[in-house]
XYZ file of C-alpha atoms in Angstrom:
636
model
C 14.862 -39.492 -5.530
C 15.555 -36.851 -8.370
C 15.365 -33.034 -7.396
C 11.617 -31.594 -8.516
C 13.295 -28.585 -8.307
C 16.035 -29.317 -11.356
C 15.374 -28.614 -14.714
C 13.717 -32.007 -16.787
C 14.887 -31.074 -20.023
C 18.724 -30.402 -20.541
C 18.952 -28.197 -23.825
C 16.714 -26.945 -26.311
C 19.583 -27.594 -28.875
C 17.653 -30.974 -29.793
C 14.799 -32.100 -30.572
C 12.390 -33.296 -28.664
C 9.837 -36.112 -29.608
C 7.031 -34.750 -27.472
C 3.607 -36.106 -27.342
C 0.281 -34.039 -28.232
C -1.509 -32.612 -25.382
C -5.328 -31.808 -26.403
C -6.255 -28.533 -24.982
C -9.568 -30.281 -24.167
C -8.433 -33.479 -22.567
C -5.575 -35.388 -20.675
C -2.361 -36.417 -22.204
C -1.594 -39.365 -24.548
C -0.035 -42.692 -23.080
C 3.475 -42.940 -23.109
C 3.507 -46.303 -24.653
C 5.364 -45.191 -27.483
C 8.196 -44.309 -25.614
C 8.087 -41.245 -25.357
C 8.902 -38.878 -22.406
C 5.581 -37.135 -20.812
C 6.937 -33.026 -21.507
C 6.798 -30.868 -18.287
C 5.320 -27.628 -18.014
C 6.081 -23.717 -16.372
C 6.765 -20.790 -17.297
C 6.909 -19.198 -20.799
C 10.189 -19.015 -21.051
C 11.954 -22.064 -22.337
C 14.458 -23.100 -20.129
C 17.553 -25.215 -21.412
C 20.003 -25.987 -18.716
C 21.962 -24.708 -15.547
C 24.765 -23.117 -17.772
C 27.496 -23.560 -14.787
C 30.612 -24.428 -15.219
C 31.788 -27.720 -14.171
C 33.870 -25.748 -11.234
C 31.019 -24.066 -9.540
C 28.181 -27.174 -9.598
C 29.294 -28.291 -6.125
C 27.736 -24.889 -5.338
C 24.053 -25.273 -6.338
C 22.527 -21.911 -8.220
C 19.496 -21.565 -6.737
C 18.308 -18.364 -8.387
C 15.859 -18.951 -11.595
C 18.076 -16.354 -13.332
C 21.014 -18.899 -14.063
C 18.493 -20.126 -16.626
C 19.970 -17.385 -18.508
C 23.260 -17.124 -18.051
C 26.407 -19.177 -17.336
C 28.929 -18.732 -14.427
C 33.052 -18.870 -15.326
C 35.882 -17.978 -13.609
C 38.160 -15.520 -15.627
C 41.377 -13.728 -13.980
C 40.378 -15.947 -11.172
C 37.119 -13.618 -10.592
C 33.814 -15.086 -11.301
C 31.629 -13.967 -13.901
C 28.006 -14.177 -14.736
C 27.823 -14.394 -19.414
C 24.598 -13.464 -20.437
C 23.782 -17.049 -22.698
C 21.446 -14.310 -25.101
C 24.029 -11.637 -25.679
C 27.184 -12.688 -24.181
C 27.838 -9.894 -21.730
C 29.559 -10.256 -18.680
C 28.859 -9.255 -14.754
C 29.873 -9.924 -11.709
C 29.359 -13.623 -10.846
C 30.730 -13.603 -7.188
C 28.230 -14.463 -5.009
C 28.499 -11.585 -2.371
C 26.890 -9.204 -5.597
C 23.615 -11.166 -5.389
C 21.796 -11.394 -8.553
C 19.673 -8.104 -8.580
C 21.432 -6.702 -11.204
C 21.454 -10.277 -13.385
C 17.279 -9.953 -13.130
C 17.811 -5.958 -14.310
C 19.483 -6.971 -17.116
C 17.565 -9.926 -18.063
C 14.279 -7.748 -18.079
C 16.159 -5.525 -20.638
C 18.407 -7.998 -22.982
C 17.336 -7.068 -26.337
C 18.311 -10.525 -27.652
C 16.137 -12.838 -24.857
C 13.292 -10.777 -26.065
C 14.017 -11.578 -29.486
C 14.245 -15.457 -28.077
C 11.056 -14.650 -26.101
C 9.421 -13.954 -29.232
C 10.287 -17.079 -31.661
C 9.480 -19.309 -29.092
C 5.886 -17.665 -28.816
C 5.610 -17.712 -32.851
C 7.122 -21.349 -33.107
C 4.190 -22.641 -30.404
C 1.651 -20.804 -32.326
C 2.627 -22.416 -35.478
C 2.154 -25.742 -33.693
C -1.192 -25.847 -33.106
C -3.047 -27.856 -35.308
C -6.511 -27.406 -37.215
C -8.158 -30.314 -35.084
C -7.669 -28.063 -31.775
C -4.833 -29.848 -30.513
C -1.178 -28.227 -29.546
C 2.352 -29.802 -29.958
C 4.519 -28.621 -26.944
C 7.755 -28.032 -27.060
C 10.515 -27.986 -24.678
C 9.225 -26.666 -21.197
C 9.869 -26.963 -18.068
C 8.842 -28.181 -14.486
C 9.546 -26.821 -11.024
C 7.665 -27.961 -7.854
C 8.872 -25.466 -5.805
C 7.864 -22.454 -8.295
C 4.306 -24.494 -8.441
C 3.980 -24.787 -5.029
C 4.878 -21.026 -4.533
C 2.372 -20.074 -6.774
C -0.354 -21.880 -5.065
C 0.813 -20.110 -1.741
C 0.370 -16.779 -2.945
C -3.079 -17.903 -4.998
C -4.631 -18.634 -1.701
C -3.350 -15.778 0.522
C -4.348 -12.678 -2.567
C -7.438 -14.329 -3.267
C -8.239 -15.613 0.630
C -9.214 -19.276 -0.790
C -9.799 -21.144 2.218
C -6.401 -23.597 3.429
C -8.437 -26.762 2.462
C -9.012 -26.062 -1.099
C -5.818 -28.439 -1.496
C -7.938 -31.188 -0.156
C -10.680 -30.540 -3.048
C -11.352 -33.380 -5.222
C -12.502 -30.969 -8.290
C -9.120 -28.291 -7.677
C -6.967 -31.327 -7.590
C -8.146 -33.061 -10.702
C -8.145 -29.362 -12.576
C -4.236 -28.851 -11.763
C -3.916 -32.916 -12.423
C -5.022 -31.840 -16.058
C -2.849 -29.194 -16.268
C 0.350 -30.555 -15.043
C 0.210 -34.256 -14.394
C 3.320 -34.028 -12.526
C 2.439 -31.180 -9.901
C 2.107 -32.872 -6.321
C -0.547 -31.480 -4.785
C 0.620 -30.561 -0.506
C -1.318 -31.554 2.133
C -3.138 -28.925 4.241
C -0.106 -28.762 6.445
C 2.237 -28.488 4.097
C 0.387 -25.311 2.275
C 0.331 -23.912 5.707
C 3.826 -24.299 6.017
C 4.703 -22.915 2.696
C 2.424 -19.820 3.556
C 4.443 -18.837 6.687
C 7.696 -19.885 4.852
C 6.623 -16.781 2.513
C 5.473 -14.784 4.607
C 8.687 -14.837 6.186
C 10.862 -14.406 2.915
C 8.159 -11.035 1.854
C 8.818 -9.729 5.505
C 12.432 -9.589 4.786
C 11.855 -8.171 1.924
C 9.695 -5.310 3.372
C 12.433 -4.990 5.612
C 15.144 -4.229 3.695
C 12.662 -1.401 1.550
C 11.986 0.418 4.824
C 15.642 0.748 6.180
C 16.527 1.716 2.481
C 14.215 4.492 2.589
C 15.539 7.948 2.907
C 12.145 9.054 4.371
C 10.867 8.998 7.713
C 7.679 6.755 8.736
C 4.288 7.554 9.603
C 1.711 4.918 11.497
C -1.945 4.626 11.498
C -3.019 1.649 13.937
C -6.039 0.605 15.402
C -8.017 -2.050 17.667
C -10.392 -5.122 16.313
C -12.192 -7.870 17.955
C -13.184 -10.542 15.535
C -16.488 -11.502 15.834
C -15.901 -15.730 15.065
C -12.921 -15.597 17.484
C -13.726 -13.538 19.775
C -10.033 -12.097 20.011
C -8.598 -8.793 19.431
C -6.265 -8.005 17.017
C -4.296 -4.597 16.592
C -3.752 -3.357 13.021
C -0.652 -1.362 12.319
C 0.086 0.014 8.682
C 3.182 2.098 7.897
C 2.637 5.413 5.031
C 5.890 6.532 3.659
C 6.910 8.345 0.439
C 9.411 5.784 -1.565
C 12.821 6.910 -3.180
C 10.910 7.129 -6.110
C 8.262 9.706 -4.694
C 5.559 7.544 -4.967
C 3.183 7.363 -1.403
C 3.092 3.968 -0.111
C 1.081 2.513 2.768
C 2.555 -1.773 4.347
C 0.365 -3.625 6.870
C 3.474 -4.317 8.775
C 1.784 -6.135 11.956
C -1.948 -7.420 12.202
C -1.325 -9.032 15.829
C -3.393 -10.608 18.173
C -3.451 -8.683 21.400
C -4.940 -10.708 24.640
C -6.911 -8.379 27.045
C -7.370 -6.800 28.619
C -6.760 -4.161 26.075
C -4.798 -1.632 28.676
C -2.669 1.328 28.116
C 0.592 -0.721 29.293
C -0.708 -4.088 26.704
C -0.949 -1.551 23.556
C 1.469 0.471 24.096
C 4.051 -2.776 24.666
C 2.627 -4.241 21.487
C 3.184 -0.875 19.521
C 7.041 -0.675 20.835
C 7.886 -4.207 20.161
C 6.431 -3.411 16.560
C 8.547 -0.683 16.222
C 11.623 -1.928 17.160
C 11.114 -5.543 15.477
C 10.534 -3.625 12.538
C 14.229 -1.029 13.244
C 11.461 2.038 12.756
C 11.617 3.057 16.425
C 14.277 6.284 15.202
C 12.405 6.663 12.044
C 9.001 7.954 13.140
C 6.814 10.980 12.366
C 3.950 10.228 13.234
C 1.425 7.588 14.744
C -2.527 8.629 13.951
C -4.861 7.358 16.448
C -8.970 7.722 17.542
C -9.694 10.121 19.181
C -9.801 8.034 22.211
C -8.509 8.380 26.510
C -6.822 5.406 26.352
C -4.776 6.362 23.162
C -3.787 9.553 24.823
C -2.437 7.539 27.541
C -0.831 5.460 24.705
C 1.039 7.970 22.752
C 2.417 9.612 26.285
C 3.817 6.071 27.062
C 5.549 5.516 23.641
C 6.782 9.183 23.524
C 8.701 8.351 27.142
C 9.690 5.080 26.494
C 11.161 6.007 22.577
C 12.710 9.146 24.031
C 11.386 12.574 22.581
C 14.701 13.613 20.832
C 14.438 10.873 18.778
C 10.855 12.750 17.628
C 10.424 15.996 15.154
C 10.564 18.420 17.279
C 10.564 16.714 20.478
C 7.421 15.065 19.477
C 5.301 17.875 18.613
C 4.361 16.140 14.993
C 4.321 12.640 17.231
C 0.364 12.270 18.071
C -2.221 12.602 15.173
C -6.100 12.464 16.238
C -8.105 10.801 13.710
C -9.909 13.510 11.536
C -12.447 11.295 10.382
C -13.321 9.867 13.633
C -13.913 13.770 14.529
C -15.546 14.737 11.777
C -18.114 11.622 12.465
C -18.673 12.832 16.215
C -19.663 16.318 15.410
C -21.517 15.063 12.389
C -23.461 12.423 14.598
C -24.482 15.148 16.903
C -25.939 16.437 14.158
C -27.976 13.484 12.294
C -29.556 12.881 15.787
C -31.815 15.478 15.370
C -33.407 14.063 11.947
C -32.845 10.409 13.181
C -36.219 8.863 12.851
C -36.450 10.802 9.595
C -32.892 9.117 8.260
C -33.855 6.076 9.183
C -37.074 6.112 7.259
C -35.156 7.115 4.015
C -32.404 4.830 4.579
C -35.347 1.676 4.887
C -36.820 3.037 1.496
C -33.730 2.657 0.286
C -32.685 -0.773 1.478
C -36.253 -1.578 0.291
C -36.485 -0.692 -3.628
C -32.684 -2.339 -4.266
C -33.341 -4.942 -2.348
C -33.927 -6.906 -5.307
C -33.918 -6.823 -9.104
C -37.494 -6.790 -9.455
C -38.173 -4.185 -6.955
C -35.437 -1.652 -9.169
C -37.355 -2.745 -11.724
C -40.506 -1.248 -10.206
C -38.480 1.672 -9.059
C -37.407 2.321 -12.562
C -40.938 2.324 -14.185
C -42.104 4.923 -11.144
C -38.881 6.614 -12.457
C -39.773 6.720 -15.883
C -43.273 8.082 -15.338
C -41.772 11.105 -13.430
C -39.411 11.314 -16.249
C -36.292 11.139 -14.039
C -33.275 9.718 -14.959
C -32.133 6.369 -12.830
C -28.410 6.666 -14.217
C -27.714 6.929 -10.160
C -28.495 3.734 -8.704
C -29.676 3.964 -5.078
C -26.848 2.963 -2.612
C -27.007 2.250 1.435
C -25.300 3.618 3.933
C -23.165 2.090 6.984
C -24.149 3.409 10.432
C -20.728 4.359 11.753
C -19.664 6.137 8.261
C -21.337 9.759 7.828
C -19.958 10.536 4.785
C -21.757 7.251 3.592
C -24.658 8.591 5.113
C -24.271 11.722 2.803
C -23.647 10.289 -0.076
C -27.094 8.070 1.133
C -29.227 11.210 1.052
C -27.890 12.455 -1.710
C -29.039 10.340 -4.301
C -32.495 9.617 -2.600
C -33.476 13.310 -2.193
C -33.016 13.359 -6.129
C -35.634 10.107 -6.325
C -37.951 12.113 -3.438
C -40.600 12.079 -6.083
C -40.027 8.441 -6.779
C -40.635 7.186 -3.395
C -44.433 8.279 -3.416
C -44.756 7.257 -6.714
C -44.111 3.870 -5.817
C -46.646 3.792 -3.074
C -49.161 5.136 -5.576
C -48.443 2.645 -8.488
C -47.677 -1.091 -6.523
C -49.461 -0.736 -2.944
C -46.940 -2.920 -1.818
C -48.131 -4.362 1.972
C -44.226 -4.960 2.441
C -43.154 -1.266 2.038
C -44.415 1.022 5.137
C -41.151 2.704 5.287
C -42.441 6.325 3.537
C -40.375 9.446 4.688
C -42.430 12.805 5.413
C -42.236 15.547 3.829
C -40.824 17.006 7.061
C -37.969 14.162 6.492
C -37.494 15.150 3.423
C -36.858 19.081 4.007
C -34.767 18.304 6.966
C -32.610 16.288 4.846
C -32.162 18.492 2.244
C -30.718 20.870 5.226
C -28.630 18.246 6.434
C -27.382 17.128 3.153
C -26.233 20.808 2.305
C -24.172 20.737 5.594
C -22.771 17.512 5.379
C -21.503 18.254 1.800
C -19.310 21.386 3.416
C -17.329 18.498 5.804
C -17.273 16.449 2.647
C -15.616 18.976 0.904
C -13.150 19.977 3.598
C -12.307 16.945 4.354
C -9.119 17.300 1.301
C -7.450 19.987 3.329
C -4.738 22.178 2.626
C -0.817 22.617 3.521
C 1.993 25.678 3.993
C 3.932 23.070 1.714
C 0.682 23.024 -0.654
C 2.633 25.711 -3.370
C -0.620 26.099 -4.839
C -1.630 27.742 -1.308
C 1.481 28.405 1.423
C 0.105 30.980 3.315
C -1.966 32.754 1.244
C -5.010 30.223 1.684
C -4.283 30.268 5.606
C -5.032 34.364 5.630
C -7.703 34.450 2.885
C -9.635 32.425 6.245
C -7.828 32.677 9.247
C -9.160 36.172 8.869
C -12.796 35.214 9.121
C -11.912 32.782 11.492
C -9.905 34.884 14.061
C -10.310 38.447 13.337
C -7.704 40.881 14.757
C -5.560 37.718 15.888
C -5.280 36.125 12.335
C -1.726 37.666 11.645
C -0.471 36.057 14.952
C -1.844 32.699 14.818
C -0.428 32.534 10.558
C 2.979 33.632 11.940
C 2.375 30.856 14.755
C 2.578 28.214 11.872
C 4.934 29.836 10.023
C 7.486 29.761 12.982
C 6.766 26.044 12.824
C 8.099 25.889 9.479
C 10.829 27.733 10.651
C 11.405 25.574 13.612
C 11.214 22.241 11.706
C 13.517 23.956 8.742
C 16.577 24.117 11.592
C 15.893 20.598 13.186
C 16.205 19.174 9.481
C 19.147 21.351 8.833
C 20.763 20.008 12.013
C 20.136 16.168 10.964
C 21.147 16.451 7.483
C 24.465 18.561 8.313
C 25.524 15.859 11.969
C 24.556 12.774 9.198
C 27.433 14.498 6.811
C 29.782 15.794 9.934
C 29.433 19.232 8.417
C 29.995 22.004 10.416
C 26.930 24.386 11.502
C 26.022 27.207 8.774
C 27.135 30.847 9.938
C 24.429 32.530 11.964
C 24.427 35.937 11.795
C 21.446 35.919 15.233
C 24.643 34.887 17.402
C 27.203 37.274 16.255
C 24.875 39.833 17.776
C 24.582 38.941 20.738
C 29.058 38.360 21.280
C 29.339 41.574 23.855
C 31.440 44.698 22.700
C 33.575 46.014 24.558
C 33.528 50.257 22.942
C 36.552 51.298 24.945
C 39.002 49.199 22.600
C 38.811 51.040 18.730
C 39.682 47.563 17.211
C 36.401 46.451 18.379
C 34.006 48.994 15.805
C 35.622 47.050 12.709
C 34.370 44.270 14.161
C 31.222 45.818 14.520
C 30.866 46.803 10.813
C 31.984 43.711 9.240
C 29.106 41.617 11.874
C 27.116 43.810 9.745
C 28.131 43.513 6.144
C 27.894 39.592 7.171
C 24.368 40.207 8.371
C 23.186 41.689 5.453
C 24.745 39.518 3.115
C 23.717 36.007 4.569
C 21.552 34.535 2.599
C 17.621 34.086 3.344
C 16.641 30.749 4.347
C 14.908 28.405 2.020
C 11.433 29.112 3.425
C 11.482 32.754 2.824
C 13.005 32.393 -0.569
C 10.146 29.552 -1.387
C 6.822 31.432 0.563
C 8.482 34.353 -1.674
C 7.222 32.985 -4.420
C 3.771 33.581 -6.067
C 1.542 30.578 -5.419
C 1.188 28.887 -8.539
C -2.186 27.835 -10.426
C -4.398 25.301 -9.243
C -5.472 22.879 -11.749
C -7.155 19.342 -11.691
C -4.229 17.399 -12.911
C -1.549 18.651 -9.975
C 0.777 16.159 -8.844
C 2.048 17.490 -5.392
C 4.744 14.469 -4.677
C 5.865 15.006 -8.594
C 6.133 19.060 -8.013
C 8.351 18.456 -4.844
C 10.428 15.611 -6.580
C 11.092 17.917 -9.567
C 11.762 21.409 -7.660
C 13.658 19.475 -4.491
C 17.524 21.206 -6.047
C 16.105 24.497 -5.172
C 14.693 23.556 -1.776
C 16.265 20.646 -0.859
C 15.353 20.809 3.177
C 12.050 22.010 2.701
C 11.593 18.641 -0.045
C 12.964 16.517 2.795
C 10.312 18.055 5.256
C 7.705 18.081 2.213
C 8.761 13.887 1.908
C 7.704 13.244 5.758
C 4.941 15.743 6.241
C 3.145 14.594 3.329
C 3.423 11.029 3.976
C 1.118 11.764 7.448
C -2.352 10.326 7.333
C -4.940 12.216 8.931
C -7.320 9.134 9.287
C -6.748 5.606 10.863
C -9.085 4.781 7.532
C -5.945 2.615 6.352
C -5.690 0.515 9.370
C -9.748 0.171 9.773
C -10.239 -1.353 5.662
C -7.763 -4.044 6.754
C -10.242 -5.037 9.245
C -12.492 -5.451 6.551
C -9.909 -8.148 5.390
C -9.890 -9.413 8.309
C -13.345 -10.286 8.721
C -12.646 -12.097 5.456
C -10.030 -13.553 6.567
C -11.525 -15.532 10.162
C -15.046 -15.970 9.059
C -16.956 -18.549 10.089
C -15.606 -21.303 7.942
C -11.847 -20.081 9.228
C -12.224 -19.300 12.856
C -10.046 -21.908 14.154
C -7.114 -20.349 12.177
C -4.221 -19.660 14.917
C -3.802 -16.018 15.247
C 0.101 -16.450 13.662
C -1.771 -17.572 10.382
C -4.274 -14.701 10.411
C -1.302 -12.034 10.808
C 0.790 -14.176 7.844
C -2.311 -14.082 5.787
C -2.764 -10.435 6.588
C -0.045 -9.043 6.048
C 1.705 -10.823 3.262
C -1.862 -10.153 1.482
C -1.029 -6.434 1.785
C 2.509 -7.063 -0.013
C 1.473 -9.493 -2.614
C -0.924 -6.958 -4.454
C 0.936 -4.282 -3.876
C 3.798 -6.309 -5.622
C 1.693 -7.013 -8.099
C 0.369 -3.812 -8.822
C 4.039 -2.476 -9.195
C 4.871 -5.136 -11.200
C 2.385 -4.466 -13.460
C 2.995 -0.786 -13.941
C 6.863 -1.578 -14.546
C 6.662 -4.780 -16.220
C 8.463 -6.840 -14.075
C 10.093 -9.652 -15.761
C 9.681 -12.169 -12.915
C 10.824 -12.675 -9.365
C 13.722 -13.994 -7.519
C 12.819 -17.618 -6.967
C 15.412 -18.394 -4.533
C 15.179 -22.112 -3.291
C 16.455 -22.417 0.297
C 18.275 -25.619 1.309
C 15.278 -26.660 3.580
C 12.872 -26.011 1.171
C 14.613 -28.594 -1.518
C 15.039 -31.235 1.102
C 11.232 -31.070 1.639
C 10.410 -31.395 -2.212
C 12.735 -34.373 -2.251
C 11.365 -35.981 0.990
């Protein structure tokens, strides 16, 4: 049996007597005699281009479409078929820097562009299209299904649909639609390849790694899955976040079981020596965690011996101290928040809503949103908007008498909220924080309060921070200068502490030129950066793009700036992937094995990301490698 994964037509340097496909309806018979034309991408592709030496060696890569490989000076080279330009052909050098040039090759995009006109010139007045020379590939088809299902969570059996199969039937008669299996299969088999890929970005990373992670227990399995999602700041200074593990963990759900699950994470993914940070509720049996990790990963392999090492989820703090304080108005939030739930219920109840509204003459440009328990700033945002509709409420009861609606908050509810709301909107605000590495603050924002906050101690607990600077600027100077072999920088500290003895005369020279070093060394980068005025704070201030652009003139404070900044003070990221997850094993997909849920998960995460980045750069396509195994099950 013929390779699917070849291409069907062999150059576009003939003609080809195609038939006409109706945009509205199947193709014509072939009783003519003429050849059914196959379908892909937009770009026409012609033929291998490979030299009769190198076919025993199947090019797998979709980028030998465009060019051909020849051996010259008994080297092989890659020759651009558009503009003739050679490259490295050997296969050791990969073909990243074929696809870079492809993206860019003036002439292909010249190509790109008659082919586009000629098919537009083929289309015909009656609606139907003449195609010209395309082509086919099962495996790229196949692929594309694959990652169809896992961005868009389509359930596994949609292969098994009569309706999906007869709509890809009419667009490609020769696509064979997989079994259930054989999706499965293909999912995993991607999975794996993405993984690798994800790999190979995080050891290539200059940056060090933070981790938020956190526990689920699905409610249609009944199982418990841990959540781990890596932040880092790219080469590029962009702040990235990877679900790198969405595991199922068996219980019980001890300190030894997470902590085990969190290592072997960690070291299958090589970040174990890489780590700033790992953010965490604020939680007994986390404390227990982190202390486990921290002996078991060694604390010198930790900034500052793992004083940076344990993060306590901010949010999950925040939401304790505000729940202490929604108890008090409890009865009175939930009234508002069933008056809410009530009048949006449905369109014809907004409807009513609106005409209350418009009576009042208050604007409804705010629509009325609910709240979720366990969220408080939901909860403000909640009151919010309905203490600007307080009015409305009554209204309502006034104009429509509705027996269904016995949900009306006091006017005690409504002052208390009002009191509430004003409070909550102070943790709202603070929730954005501020940083010595902020140079729109540095200190100056940590005295304008610390003084309020500590009185007569404020000096002392500022310098306590800035010594941390201090202490964080000499472990990073350390690193970077044992990763070069570079000797240690002079320090001027040590030179007065060597002993003197002042019975030998020889020894006062010595004295004075300690001195003249001393005052000539030259300040470290923190003083020479908190030295400088704090600049202006304005709306559109890029922080990453500031410390990407000023990192000559600091370059170990950018380094710190790179990992401190890529530190989430939340486990927010890990807890929306549950949300995915519940998605993900619903009740239609709760017999999914756990190994599937994590592919799904995960390689979810790295699709859209991929295709978000792809989007923003243009990407020209991907690297459609076909593995051996992968061809023998397309043939089989």
């Amino acid at each position: 049996m013929s390779n699917l994964g070849e291409n069907s037509i062999s150059s576009t340097s003939h003609t080809i007597n195609s038939p006409q496909l109706s945009t509205e309806g199947s193709p014509s018979p072939s009783s003519e005699g003429n050849s059914v034309p196959t379908l892909s991408q937009p770009n026409v592709v012609v033929e291998n281009n490979v030299s009769s030496e190198c076919t025993s060696s199947k090019l797998k890569s979709m980028v030998w479409d465009h060019f051909k490989k020849e051996k010259i000076n008994n080297e092989w080279k890659a020759i651009c078929n558009h503009c003739k330009n050679k490259f490295n052909g050997e296969s050791k050098n990969g073909t990243s820097h074929l696809r870079d040039h492809i993206k860019r090759c003036k002439k292909r995009v010249q190509v790109d562009i008659r082919q586009q006109v000629l098919i537009a010139n083929q289309k015909k007045l009656d609606g139907k299209l003449t195609i010209g020379a395309f082509s086919f590939n099962q495996y790229v088809a196949r692929k594309e299904l694959s990652k169809m299902i896992i961005m868009h969570e389509y359930p596994l059996s949609i292969v098994d649909h009569s309706q999906f199969r007869k709509y890809c039937s009419s667009l490609q008669p020769m696509f064979e639609m997989p079994t259930r299996n054989t999706i499965k299969r293909d999912i995993l088999d991607l999975y794996e390849k993405e993984k690798r890929n994800m790999l190979s970005k995080l050891e290539a990373n200059e940056g060090r790694i933070a981790i938020t992670t956190d526990m689920w227990t699905s409610d249609h399995q009944n199982k418990g899955y841990m959540a781990v999602t890596a932040h880092y700041i790219d080469n590029s200074w962009s702040l990235q976040k990877r679900v790198i593990r969405f595991e199922y963990v068996p219980a019980p759900h001890t300190i030894d079981v997470i902590a085990s699950s969190l290592m072997k994470c960690f070291l299958d993914w090589n970040i174990d020596r890489k780590l700033t940070s790992i953010t965490v509720d604020n939680c007994s049996v986390n404390d227990g965690v982190i202390k486990l990790l921290v002996d078991r990963m060694g604390a010198n392999t930790l900034l500052l011996n793992g004083a940076f090492f344990h993060m306590r989820c901010c949010a999950h703090i925040l939401h304790l101290i505000v729940k202490d304080g929604l108890s008090v108005i409890r009865d009175g939030i939930e009234r508002i928040r069933h008056s809410v739930l009530f009048w949006s219920a449905t369109p014809k109840r907004w409807e009513r809503f609106e005409e209350a509204a418009r009576q009042l003459r208050i604007s409804t440009t705010k629509k009325l949103c609910s709240d979720i328990r366990t969220r408080w700033n939901s909860t403000f945002l909640m009151l919010q908007t309905a203490l600007s509709y307080k009015d409305v409420f009554t209204r309502c009861v006034q104009l429509h008498r509705d027996p269904l609606y016995k949900y009306l908050p006091t006017d005690d509810d409504w002052v208390f909220a009002s009191v509430i709301c004003d409070k909550l909107k102070l943790f709202y605000e603070i929730t954005e924080g501020f940083s010595v590495l902020d140079p729109r603050y540095k200190t100056t924002l940590l005295e304008y309060y610390f003084e309020n906050i500590y009185g007569v101690t404020a000096e002392h607990e500022v310098e306590r921070i800035v010594q941390l600077c201090r202490d964080l600027v000499t472990e990073y100077e350390e690193r970077i200068m044992s990763s070069k072999n570079e000797p240690q920088p002079f320090n001027g500290a040590s030179l007065d502490s060597v002993p003197v003895d002042l019975g030998n005369p020889g020894d006062f020279d010595a004295y004075v030129s300690r001195k003249r070093q001393k005052k000539t060394q030259v300040i470290s980068e923190l003083d020479r950066y908190l030295e400088v005025d704090v600049i202006s704070r304005t709306s559109d201030f890029d922080i990453l793009t500031w410390w990407k652009t000023i990192g000559p003139q600091f370059p170990i404070l950018q380094a710190i700036a790179r990992d401190i900044y890529a530190i989430p003070v939340s486990t927010v990221a890990s807890e929306s992937t549950f949300s995915n997850g519940g998605r993900l094993v619903n009740a239609q997909r709760n017999r999914l094995h756990h190994s599937t849920v994590e592919a799904l998960a995960c390689c979810q995460n790295w699709l859209w990301a991929e295709e978000e980045s792809n989007s923003n750069e243009g990407n020209f396509y991907e690297d459609d490698e076909i593995e051996q195994d992968e061809i023998t099950d397309l043939t089989t």
